[in-house]
XYZ file of C-alpha atoms in Angstrom:
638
model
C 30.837 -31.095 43.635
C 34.220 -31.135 43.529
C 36.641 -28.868 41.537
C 38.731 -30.660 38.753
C 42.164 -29.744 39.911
C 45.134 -27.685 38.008
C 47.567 -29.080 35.939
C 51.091 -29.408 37.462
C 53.471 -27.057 37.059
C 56.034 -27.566 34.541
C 59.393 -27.557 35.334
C 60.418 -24.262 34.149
C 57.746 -23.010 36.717
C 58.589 -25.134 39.559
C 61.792 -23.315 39.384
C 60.848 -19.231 38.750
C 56.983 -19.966 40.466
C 54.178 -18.378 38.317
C 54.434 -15.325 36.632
C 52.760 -11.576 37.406
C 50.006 -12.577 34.614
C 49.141 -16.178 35.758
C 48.319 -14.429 39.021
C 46.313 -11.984 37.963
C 44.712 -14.676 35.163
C 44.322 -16.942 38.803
C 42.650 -13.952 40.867
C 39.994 -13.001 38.537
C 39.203 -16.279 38.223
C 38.691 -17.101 42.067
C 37.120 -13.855 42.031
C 34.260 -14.566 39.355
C 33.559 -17.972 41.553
C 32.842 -16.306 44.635
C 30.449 -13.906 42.971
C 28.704 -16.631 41.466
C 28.234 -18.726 44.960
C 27.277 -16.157 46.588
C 24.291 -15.124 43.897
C 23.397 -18.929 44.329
C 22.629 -18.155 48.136
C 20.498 -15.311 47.198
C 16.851 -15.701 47.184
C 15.631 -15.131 43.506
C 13.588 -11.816 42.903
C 10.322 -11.834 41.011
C 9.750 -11.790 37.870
C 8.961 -7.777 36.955
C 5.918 -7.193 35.337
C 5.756 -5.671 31.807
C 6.337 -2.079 31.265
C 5.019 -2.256 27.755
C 3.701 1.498 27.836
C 0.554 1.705 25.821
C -0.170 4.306 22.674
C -0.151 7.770 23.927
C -3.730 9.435 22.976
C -3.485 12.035 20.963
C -5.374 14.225 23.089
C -2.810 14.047 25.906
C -0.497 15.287 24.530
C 0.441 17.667 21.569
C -1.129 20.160 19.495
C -4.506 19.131 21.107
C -3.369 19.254 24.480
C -1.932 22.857 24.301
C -5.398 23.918 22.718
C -7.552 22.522 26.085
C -4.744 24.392 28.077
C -5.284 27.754 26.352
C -9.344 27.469 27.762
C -9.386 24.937 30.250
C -13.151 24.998 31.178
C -14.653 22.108 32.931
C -17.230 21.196 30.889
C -16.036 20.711 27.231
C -18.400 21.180 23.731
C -17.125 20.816 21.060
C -18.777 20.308 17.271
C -18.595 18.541 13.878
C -20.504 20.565 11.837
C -20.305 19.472 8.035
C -22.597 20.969 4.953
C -25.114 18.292 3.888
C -24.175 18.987 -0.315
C -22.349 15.695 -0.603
C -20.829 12.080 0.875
C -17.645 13.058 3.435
C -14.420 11.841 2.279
C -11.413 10.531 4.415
C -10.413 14.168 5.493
C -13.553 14.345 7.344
C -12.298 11.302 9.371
C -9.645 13.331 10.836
C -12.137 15.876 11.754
C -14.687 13.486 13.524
C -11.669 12.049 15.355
C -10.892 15.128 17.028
C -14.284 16.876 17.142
C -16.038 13.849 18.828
C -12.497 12.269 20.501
C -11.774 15.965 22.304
C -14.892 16.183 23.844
C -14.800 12.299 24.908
C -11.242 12.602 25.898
C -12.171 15.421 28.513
C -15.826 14.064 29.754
C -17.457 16.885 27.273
C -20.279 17.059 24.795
C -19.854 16.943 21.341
C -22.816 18.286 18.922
C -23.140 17.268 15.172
C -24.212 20.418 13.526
C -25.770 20.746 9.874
C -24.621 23.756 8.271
C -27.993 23.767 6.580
C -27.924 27.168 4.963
C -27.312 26.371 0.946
C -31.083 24.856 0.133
C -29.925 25.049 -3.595
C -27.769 21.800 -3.198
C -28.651 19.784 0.194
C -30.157 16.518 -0.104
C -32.309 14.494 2.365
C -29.558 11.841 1.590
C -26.263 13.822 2.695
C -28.140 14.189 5.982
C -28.462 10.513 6.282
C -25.206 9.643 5.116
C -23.525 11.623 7.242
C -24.591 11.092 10.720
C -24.247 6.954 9.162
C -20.587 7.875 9.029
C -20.187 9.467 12.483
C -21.964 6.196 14.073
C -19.839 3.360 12.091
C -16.428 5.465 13.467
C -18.396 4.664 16.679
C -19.184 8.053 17.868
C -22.483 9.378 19.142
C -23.707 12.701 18.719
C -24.788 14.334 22.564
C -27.142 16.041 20.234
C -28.015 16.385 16.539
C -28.827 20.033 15.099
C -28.988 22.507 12.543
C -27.825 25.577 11.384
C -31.470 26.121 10.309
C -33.030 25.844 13.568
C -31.381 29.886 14.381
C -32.785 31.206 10.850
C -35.054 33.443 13.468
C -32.597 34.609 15.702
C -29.442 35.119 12.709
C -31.753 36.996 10.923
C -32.875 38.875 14.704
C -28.854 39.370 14.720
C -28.356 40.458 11.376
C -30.759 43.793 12.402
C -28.865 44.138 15.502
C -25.259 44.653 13.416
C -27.173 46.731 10.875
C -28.160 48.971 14.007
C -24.617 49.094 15.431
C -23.293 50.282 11.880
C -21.872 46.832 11.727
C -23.042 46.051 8.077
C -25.151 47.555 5.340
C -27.018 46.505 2.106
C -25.034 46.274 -1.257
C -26.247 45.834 -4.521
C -23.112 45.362 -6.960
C -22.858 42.785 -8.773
C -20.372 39.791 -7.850
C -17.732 41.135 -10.155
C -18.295 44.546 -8.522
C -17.459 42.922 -5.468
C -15.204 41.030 -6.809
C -13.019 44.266 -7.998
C -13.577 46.158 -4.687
C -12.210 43.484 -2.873
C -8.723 43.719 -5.261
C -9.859 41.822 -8.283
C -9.521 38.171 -8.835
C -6.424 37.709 -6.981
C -7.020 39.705 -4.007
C -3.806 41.900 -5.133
C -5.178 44.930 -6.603
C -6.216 48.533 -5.258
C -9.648 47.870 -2.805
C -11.928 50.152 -2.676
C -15.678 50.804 -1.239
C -18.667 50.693 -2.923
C -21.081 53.697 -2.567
C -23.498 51.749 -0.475
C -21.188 51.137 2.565
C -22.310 54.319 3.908
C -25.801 54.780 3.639
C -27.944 55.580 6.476
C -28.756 52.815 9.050
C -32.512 52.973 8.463
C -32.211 52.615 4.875
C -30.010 49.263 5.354
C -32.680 48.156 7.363
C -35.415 49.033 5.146
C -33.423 47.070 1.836
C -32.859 44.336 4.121
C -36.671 43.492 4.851
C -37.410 44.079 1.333
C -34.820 41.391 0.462
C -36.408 39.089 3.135
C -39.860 39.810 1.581
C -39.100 38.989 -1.965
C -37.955 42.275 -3.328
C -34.772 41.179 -4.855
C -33.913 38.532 -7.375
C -30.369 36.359 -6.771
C -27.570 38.330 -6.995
C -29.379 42.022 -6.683
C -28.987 42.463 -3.281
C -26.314 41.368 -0.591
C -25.811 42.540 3.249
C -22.565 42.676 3.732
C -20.304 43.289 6.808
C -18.894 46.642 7.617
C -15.580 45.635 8.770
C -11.824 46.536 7.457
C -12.246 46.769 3.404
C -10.795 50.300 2.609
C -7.958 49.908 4.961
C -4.729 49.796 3.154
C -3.143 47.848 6.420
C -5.288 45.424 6.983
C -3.993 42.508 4.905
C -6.892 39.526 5.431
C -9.423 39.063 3.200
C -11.784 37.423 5.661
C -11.787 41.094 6.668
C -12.824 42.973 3.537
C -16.810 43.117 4.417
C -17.799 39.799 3.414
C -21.604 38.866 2.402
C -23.844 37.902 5.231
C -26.703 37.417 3.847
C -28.171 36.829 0.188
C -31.172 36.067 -2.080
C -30.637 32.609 -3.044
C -32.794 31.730 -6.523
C -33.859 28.222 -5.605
C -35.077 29.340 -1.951
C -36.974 26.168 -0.814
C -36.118 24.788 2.388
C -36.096 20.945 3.758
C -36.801 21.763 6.949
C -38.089 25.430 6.695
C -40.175 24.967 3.005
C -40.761 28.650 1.372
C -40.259 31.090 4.704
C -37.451 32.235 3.928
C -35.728 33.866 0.488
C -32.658 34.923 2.129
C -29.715 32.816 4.003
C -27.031 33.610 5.655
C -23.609 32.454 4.760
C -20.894 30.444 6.733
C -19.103 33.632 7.638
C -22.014 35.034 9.673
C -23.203 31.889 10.839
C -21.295 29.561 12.331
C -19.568 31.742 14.521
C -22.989 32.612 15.749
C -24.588 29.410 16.166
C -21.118 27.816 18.288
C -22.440 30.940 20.258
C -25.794 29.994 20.830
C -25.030 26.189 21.365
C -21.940 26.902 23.929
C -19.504 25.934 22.082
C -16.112 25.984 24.145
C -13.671 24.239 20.897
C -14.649 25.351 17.968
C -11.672 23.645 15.826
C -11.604 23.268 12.116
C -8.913 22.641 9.431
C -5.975 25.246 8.283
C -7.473 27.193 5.331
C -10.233 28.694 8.258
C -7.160 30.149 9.676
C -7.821 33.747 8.148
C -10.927 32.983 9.069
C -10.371 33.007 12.801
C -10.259 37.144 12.881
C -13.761 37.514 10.979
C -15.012 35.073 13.431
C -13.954 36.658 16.426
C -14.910 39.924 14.916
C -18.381 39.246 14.480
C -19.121 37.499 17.894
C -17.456 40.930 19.398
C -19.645 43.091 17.859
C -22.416 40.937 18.586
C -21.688 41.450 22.432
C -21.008 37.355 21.925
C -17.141 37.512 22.993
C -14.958 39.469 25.188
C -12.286 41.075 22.574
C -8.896 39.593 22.984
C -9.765 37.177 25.522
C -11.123 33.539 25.540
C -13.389 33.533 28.565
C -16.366 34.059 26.942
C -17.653 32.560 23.790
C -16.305 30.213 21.356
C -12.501 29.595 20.635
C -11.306 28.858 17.149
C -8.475 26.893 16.606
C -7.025 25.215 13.023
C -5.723 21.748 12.740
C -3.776 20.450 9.790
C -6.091 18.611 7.262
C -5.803 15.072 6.017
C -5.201 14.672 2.444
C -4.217 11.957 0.175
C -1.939 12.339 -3.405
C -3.456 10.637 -5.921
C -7.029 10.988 -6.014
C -9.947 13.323 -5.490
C -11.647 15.009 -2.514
C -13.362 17.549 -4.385
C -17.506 17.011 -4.383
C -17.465 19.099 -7.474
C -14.840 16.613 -9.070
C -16.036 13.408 -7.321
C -19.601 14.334 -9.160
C -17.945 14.399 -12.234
C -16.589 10.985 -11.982
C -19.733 9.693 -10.637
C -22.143 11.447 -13.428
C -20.454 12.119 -15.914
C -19.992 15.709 -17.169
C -21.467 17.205 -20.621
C -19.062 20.290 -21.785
C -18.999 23.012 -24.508
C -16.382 24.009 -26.595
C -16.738 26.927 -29.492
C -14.747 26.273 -32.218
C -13.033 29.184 -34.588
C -15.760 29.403 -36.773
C -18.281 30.406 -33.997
C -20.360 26.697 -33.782
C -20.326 24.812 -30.716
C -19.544 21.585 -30.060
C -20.525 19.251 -27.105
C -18.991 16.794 -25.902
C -20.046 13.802 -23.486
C -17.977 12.794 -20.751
C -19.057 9.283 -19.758
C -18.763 8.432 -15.686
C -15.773 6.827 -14.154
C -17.282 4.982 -11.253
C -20.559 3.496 -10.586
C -21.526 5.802 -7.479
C -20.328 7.900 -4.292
C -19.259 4.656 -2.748
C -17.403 2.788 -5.682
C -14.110 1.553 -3.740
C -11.632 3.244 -5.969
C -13.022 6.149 -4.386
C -11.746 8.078 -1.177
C -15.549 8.987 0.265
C -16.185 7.791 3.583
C -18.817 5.626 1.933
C -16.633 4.673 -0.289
C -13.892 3.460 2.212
C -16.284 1.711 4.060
C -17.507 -0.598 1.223
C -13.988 -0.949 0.291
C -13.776 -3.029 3.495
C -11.578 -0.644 5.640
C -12.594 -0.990 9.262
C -13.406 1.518 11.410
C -10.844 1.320 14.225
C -8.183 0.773 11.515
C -9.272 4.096 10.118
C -9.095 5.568 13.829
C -5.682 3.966 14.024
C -4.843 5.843 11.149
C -5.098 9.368 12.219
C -4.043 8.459 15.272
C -0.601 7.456 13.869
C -0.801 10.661 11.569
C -1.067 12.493 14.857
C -2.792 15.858 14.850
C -1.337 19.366 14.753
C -1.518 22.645 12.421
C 0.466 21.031 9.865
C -1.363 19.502 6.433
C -1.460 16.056 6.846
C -0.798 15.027 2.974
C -0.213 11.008 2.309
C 0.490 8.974 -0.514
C -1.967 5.995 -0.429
C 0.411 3.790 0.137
C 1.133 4.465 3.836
C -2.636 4.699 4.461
C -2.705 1.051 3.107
C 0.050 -0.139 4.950
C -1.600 0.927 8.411
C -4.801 -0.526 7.156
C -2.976 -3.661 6.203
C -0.913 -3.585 10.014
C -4.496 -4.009 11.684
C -6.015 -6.569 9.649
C -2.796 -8.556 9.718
C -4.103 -9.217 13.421
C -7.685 -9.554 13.099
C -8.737 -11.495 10.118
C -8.683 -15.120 9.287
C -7.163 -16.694 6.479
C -8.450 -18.325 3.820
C -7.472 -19.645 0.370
C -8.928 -17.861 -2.606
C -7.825 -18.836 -6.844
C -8.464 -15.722 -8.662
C -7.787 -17.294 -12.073
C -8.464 -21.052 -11.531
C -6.794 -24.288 -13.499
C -7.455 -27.676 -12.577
C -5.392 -30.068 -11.482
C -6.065 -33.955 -11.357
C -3.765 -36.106 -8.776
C -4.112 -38.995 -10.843
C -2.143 -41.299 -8.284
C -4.725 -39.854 -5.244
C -6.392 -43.010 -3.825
C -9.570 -43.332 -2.146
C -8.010 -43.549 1.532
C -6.077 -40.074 0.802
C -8.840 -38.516 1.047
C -9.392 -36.178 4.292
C -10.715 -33.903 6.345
C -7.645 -31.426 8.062
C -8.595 -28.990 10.508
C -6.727 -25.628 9.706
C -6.290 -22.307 11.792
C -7.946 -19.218 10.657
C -4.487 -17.497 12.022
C -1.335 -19.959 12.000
C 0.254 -17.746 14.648
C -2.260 -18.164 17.057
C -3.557 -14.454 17.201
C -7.133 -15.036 15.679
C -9.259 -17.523 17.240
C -10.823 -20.264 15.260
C -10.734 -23.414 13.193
C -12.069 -24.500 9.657
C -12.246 -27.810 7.996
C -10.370 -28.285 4.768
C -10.967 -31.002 2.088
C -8.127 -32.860 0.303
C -9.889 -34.606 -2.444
C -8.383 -35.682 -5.874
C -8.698 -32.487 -7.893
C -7.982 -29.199 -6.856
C -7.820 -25.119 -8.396
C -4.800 -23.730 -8.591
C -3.824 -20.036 -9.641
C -3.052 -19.788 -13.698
C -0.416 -17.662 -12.666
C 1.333 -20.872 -10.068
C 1.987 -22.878 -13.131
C 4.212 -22.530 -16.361
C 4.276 -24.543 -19.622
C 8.074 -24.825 -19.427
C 10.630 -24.383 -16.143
C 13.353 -22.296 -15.657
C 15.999 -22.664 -13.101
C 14.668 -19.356 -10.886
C 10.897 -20.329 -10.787
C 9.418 -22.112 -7.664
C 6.065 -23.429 -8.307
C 4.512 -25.855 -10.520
C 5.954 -26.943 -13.848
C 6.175 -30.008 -15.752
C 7.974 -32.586 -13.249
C 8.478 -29.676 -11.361
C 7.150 -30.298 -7.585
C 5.317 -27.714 -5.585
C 4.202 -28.017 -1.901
C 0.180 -27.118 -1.237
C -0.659 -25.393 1.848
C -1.460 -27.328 4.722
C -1.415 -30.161 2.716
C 0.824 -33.582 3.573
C 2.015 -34.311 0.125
C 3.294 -32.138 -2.380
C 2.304 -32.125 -5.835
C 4.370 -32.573 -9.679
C 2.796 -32.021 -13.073
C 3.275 -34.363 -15.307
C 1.063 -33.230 -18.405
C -1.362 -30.472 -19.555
C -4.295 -29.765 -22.028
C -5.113 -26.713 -23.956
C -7.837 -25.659 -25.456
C -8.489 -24.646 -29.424
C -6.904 -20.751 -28.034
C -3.653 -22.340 -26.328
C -5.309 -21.763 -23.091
C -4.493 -24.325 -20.536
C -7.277 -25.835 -19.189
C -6.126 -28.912 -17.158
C -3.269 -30.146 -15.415
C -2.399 -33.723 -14.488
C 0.013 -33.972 -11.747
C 1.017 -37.390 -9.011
C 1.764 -37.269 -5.582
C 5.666 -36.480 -4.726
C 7.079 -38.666 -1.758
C 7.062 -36.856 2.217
C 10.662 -36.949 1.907
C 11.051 -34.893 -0.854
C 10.645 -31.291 0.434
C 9.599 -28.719 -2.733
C 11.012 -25.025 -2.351
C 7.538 -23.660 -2.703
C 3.636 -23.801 -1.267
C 0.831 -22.215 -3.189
C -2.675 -21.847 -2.004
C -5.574 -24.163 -3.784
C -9.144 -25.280 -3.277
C -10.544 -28.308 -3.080
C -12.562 -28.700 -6.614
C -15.068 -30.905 -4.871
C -16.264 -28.402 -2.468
C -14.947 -24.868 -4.340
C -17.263 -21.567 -3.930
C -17.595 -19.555 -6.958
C -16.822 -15.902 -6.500
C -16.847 -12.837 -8.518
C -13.363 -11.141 -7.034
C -12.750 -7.235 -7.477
C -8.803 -6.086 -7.225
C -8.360 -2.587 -7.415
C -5.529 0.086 -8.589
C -5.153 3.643 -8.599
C -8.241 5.521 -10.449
C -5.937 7.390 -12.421
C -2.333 7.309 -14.098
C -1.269 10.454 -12.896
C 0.173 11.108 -9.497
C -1.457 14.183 -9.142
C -5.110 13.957 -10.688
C -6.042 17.548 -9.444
C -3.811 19.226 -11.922
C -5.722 17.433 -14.581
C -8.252 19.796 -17.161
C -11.570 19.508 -14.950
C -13.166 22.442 -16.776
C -13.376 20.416 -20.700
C -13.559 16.712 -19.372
C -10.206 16.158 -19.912
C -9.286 14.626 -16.813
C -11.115 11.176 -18.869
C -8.014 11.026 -20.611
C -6.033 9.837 -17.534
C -7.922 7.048 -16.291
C -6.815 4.167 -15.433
C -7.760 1.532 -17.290
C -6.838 -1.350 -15.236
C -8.599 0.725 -11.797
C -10.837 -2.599 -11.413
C -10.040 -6.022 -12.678
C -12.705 -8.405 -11.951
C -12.229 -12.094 -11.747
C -15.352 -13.635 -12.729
C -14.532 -17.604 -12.309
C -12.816 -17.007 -8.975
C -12.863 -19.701 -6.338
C -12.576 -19.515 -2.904
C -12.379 -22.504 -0.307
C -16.174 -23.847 1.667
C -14.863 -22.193 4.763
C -16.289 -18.580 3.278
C -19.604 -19.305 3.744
C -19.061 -20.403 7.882
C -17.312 -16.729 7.929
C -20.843 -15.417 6.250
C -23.034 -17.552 8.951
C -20.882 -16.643 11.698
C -20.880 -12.408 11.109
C -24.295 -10.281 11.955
C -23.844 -9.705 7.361
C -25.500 -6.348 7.236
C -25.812 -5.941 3.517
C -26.788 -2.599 3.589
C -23.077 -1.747 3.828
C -24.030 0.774 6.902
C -22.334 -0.998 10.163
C -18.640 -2.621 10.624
C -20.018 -5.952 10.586
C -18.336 -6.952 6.687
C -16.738 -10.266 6.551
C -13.127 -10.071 6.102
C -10.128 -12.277 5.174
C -6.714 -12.555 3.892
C -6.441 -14.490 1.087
C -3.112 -16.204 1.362
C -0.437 -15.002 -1.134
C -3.005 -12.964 -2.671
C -4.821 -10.099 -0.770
C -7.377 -8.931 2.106
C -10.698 -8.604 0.701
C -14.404 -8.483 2.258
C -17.758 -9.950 1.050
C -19.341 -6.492 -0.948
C -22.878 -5.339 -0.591
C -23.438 -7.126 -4.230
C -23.459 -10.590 -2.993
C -26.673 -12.250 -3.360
C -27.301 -16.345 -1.898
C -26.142 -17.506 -5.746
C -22.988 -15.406 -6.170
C -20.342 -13.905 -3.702
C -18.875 -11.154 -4.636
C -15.535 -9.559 -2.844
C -13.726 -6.918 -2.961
C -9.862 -6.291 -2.543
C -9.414 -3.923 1.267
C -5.631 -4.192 0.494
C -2.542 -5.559 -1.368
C -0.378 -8.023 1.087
C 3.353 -7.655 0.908
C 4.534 -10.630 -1.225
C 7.238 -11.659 -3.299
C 6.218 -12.519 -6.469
C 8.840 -14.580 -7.778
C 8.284 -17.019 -5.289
């Protein structure tokens, strides 16, 4: 194609010829066309594949990385190894992540381990619950066992350190030990009792006469012979700790009446990573201390080379997950589930007692941070992964206002649940100008972006529920929605819709609105969800809030009950007349509903405008009954 040509010189230039600039102007120009010819001739290059890198495992790199490198060993065994005295909270979720993803992450073995040794408060239940937990996070133990099962050969071991001068019977009282040990903060003078150095053989004998019945709770204790009168040594995981003691309620639910003594956590888990070949033995920060006493024992126990990690178990501490804002505590969490009865002695000597009522209705109540809990709330269990993966792990306490745990649970439903419309508070709405042939059936995406496979059918009829809180009496200039002839567009919908009267009832309530059809061409500034009242669901909808008022509900009086004070009245609002659209129940047929609660298989949505919520474990063929996973980010003014 030809080039258009230049303009002709002026006269001026005809007579000096073009200037230094025009040149230059002329040569970049001539310049920038032969680059682009000769790019035309070249052959064009393929199109480069993505280099979208994918999320770094946590186990590759990091805190968790360094800990593999410091005992590289080629078979990898790690262990969770919880106490079966209560329902695990969302800490523990952190703990299974890296317990059972570490040993999965390097081809290795993890073991879930019962630290069975308090029979005065495990129940058959914990057990359950707990390995429940470990499968819906989709982990599988390479083998389940207990703390109990090496009662014979802890007890075996607990002669053997008597015999090496490595511990000896006590029999102060807790407060004795208490006071030896520096007094109640650890700060005072420590001393050691008389019995720390009594004769081997006597140690021995008390011992067997505490394992035969000799000793009530809290008469007799063996206790570890390890750094208690030295002024140096500044860890009190190293002040002779209790191994062993009489325990008053001595029944065991796998062992029955043998035995009247256990052993504590000091003595054995150390021992029992031993025995099961433990290479990772990692736990959370406050063990930390705890790391010394554990090596300690396995060393004089012939279990562990001292100072070195190629034989026996390694300890190492990762930073636990906590959340502001609400309870981990069992003690606490029982409270709120039970109720609490408390004492209080007034001046003139009488005592008064006082009821504390519960808070929730059990372990798994959603305004609750249990694992249970979580899990009825409708939180899924790779969003939960997600979670601590973002969090990352390393020897740092992970502490997190709820709100950034909601907003990664909200990221991964945004991209995995269909949407639905749901009224919380419903009004009616006649479209008195709807005739017979606007009547229809539209087909609408469960995800308008395309991400979530899936259709539903919708149906536009002549009445429809709106939200009480889409539609006020009189309009302002700044409100959106519907008002009195005031238009507002409905979702999905072809028309949009403006009141034109309303009816109350004898309490001012409005109970009806009567609205007509606004033309295509006149576009409203607002769309609102609705149902169709022809073919509307009833549903009981639960929205919940923070349990509490306070930010900080562990600094509240948990010793008189008066953490009641601080609840949060408005924790659960429940919409009783809510109505959702048909297309719930083809969610319900189409999920493997496992009402139990126990598997990730909960139907979930995203009510537009409104929330994500899932059908609860209440729901029964008659009534549905949902409860709120998370808040969406919404304006509210529009």
């Amino acid at each position: 194609m030809a080039e258009p040509s230049a303009p002709a010189p002026t006269a001026n230039e005809e007579e000096k010829g073009p200037s230094k600039r025009a040149l230059e102007k002329a040569a970049k120009k001539a310049a920038a066309k032969a680059k682009k010819a000769e790019h035309a001739l070249r052959p064009k290059e393929q199109a480069k594949p993505s280099t979208k890198s994918e999320p770094t495992s946590i186990f590759s790199e990091g805190w968790l990385k360094r800990i593999y490198e410091e005992k590289p060993v080629s078979e990898v065994r790690t262990r969770f190894p919880p106490e079966p005295n209560g329902f695990l909270h969302i800490g523990h979720a952190k703990a299974i992540a890296v317990d059972f993803g570490f040993a999965k992450h390097h081809n290795g073995k993890c073991y879930l381990r019962y630290d069975d040794t308090n029979p005065e408060k495990e129940d058959e239940i914990y057990f359950t619950a707990i390995l429940d937990i470990v499968k819906w996070l989709g982990f599988e133990p390479s083998k389940i066992t207990y703390s109990s099962d090496n009662f014979d050969k802890l007890y075996e071991l607990a002669e053997q350190l008597i015999n090496k001068d490595g511990a000896y019977v006590c029999h102060c009282s807790r407060e004795e030990i208490n006071n030896q040990r520096g007094g109640p903060d650890n700060r005072g003078k420590r001393y050691a009792c008389a019995h720390r150095t009594r004769p081997i053989e006597e140690s021995i004998t008390e011992f067997r006469a505490m394992r035969d019945g000799k000793y009530q709770a809290g008469e007799a204790f063996l206790r570890m012979k390890q750094k208690l009168p030295d002024p140096d040594e500044g860890n009190p995981q190293m002040w002779d700790l209790p191994a062993y003691r009489v325990v008053k309620e001595n029944h065991h639910h796998r062992t029955g009446d043998k035995w009247r003594i256990y052993p504590t956590y000091d003595f054995t888990h150390c021992i029992c990573d031993a025995l099961e070949g433990i290479t990772h033995s990692m736990c959370t920060v406050e063990f930390r201390q705890s790391r010394i006493s554990y090596d300690w024992l396995l060393e004089q126990l012939d279990m562990k080379v001292p100072k070195s990690e190629e034989k026996g178990p390694m300890q190492r501490e990762f930073g636990r997950l906590s959340v502001g804002g609400t309870i981990l505590s069992k003690r606490r969490i029982l409270q709120l589930v039970e109720g609490t009865t408390v004492e209080k002695k007034n001046a003139d000597g009488t005592v008064e007692t006082k009821k504390v009522a519960p808070a929730v209705r059990g372990w798994d109540d959603p305004r609750l941070f249990t694992m249970v809990a979580l899990r009825r709330r409708g939180i899924p269990a790779k969003a939960m992964l997600n979670f601590v993966d973002e969090l990352g792990v390393t020897d740092a306490l992970s502490e997190i206002e709820p709100p950034r745990f909601e907003a990664s649970i909200r990221k991964h439903l945004e991209r995995t649940v269909p949407r639905q419309m749901l009224v919380l508070d419903p009004i009616k709405v006649i479209i008195e100008d709807f005739a017979t042939e606007d009547e229809q059936e539209i087909i609408v995406p469960y995800d308008p972006k395309g991400a979530i496979p899936g259709k539903r059918n919708v149906k536009v009829g002549s009445a429809v529920y709106i939200d009480r809180t889409d539609f006020r009496e009189e309009d302002s200039a700044d409100y959106f929605r519907l008002a009195p002839n005031k238009a507002v567009g409905l979702y999905n919908v072809p028309f949009a819709i403006r009141a034109t009267s309303f009816s109350k009832d004898e309490s001012g309530k409005v109970t009806e609105i009567k609205a007509v059809k606004v033309p295509g061409a006149e576009k409203p500034k607002a769309y609102i969800q609705w149902v169709d009242a022809s073919t509307a669901v009833p549903v009981t909808a639960r929205l919940y809030n923070s349990l509490f008022k306070t930010e900080s509900p562990n600094t509240l009086d948990w010793k008189t009950g008066g953490w009641a004070d601080d609840l949060n009245p408005n924790s659960e609002i429940i919409y009783q007349d809510a109505v959702i659209e048909r297309g719930i129940k083809d969610l319900i047929s189409e999920t493997s509903l496992d009402l139990s609660g126990s598997s990730d298989a909960l139907v979930r949505f995203q009510a537009l405008r409104t929330a994500y919520f899932c059908v609860d474990i209440d729901s029964t063929e008659d009534k549905i009954v949902l409860n709120q996973i998370v808040s969406l980010r919404e304006d509210k003014g529009k």
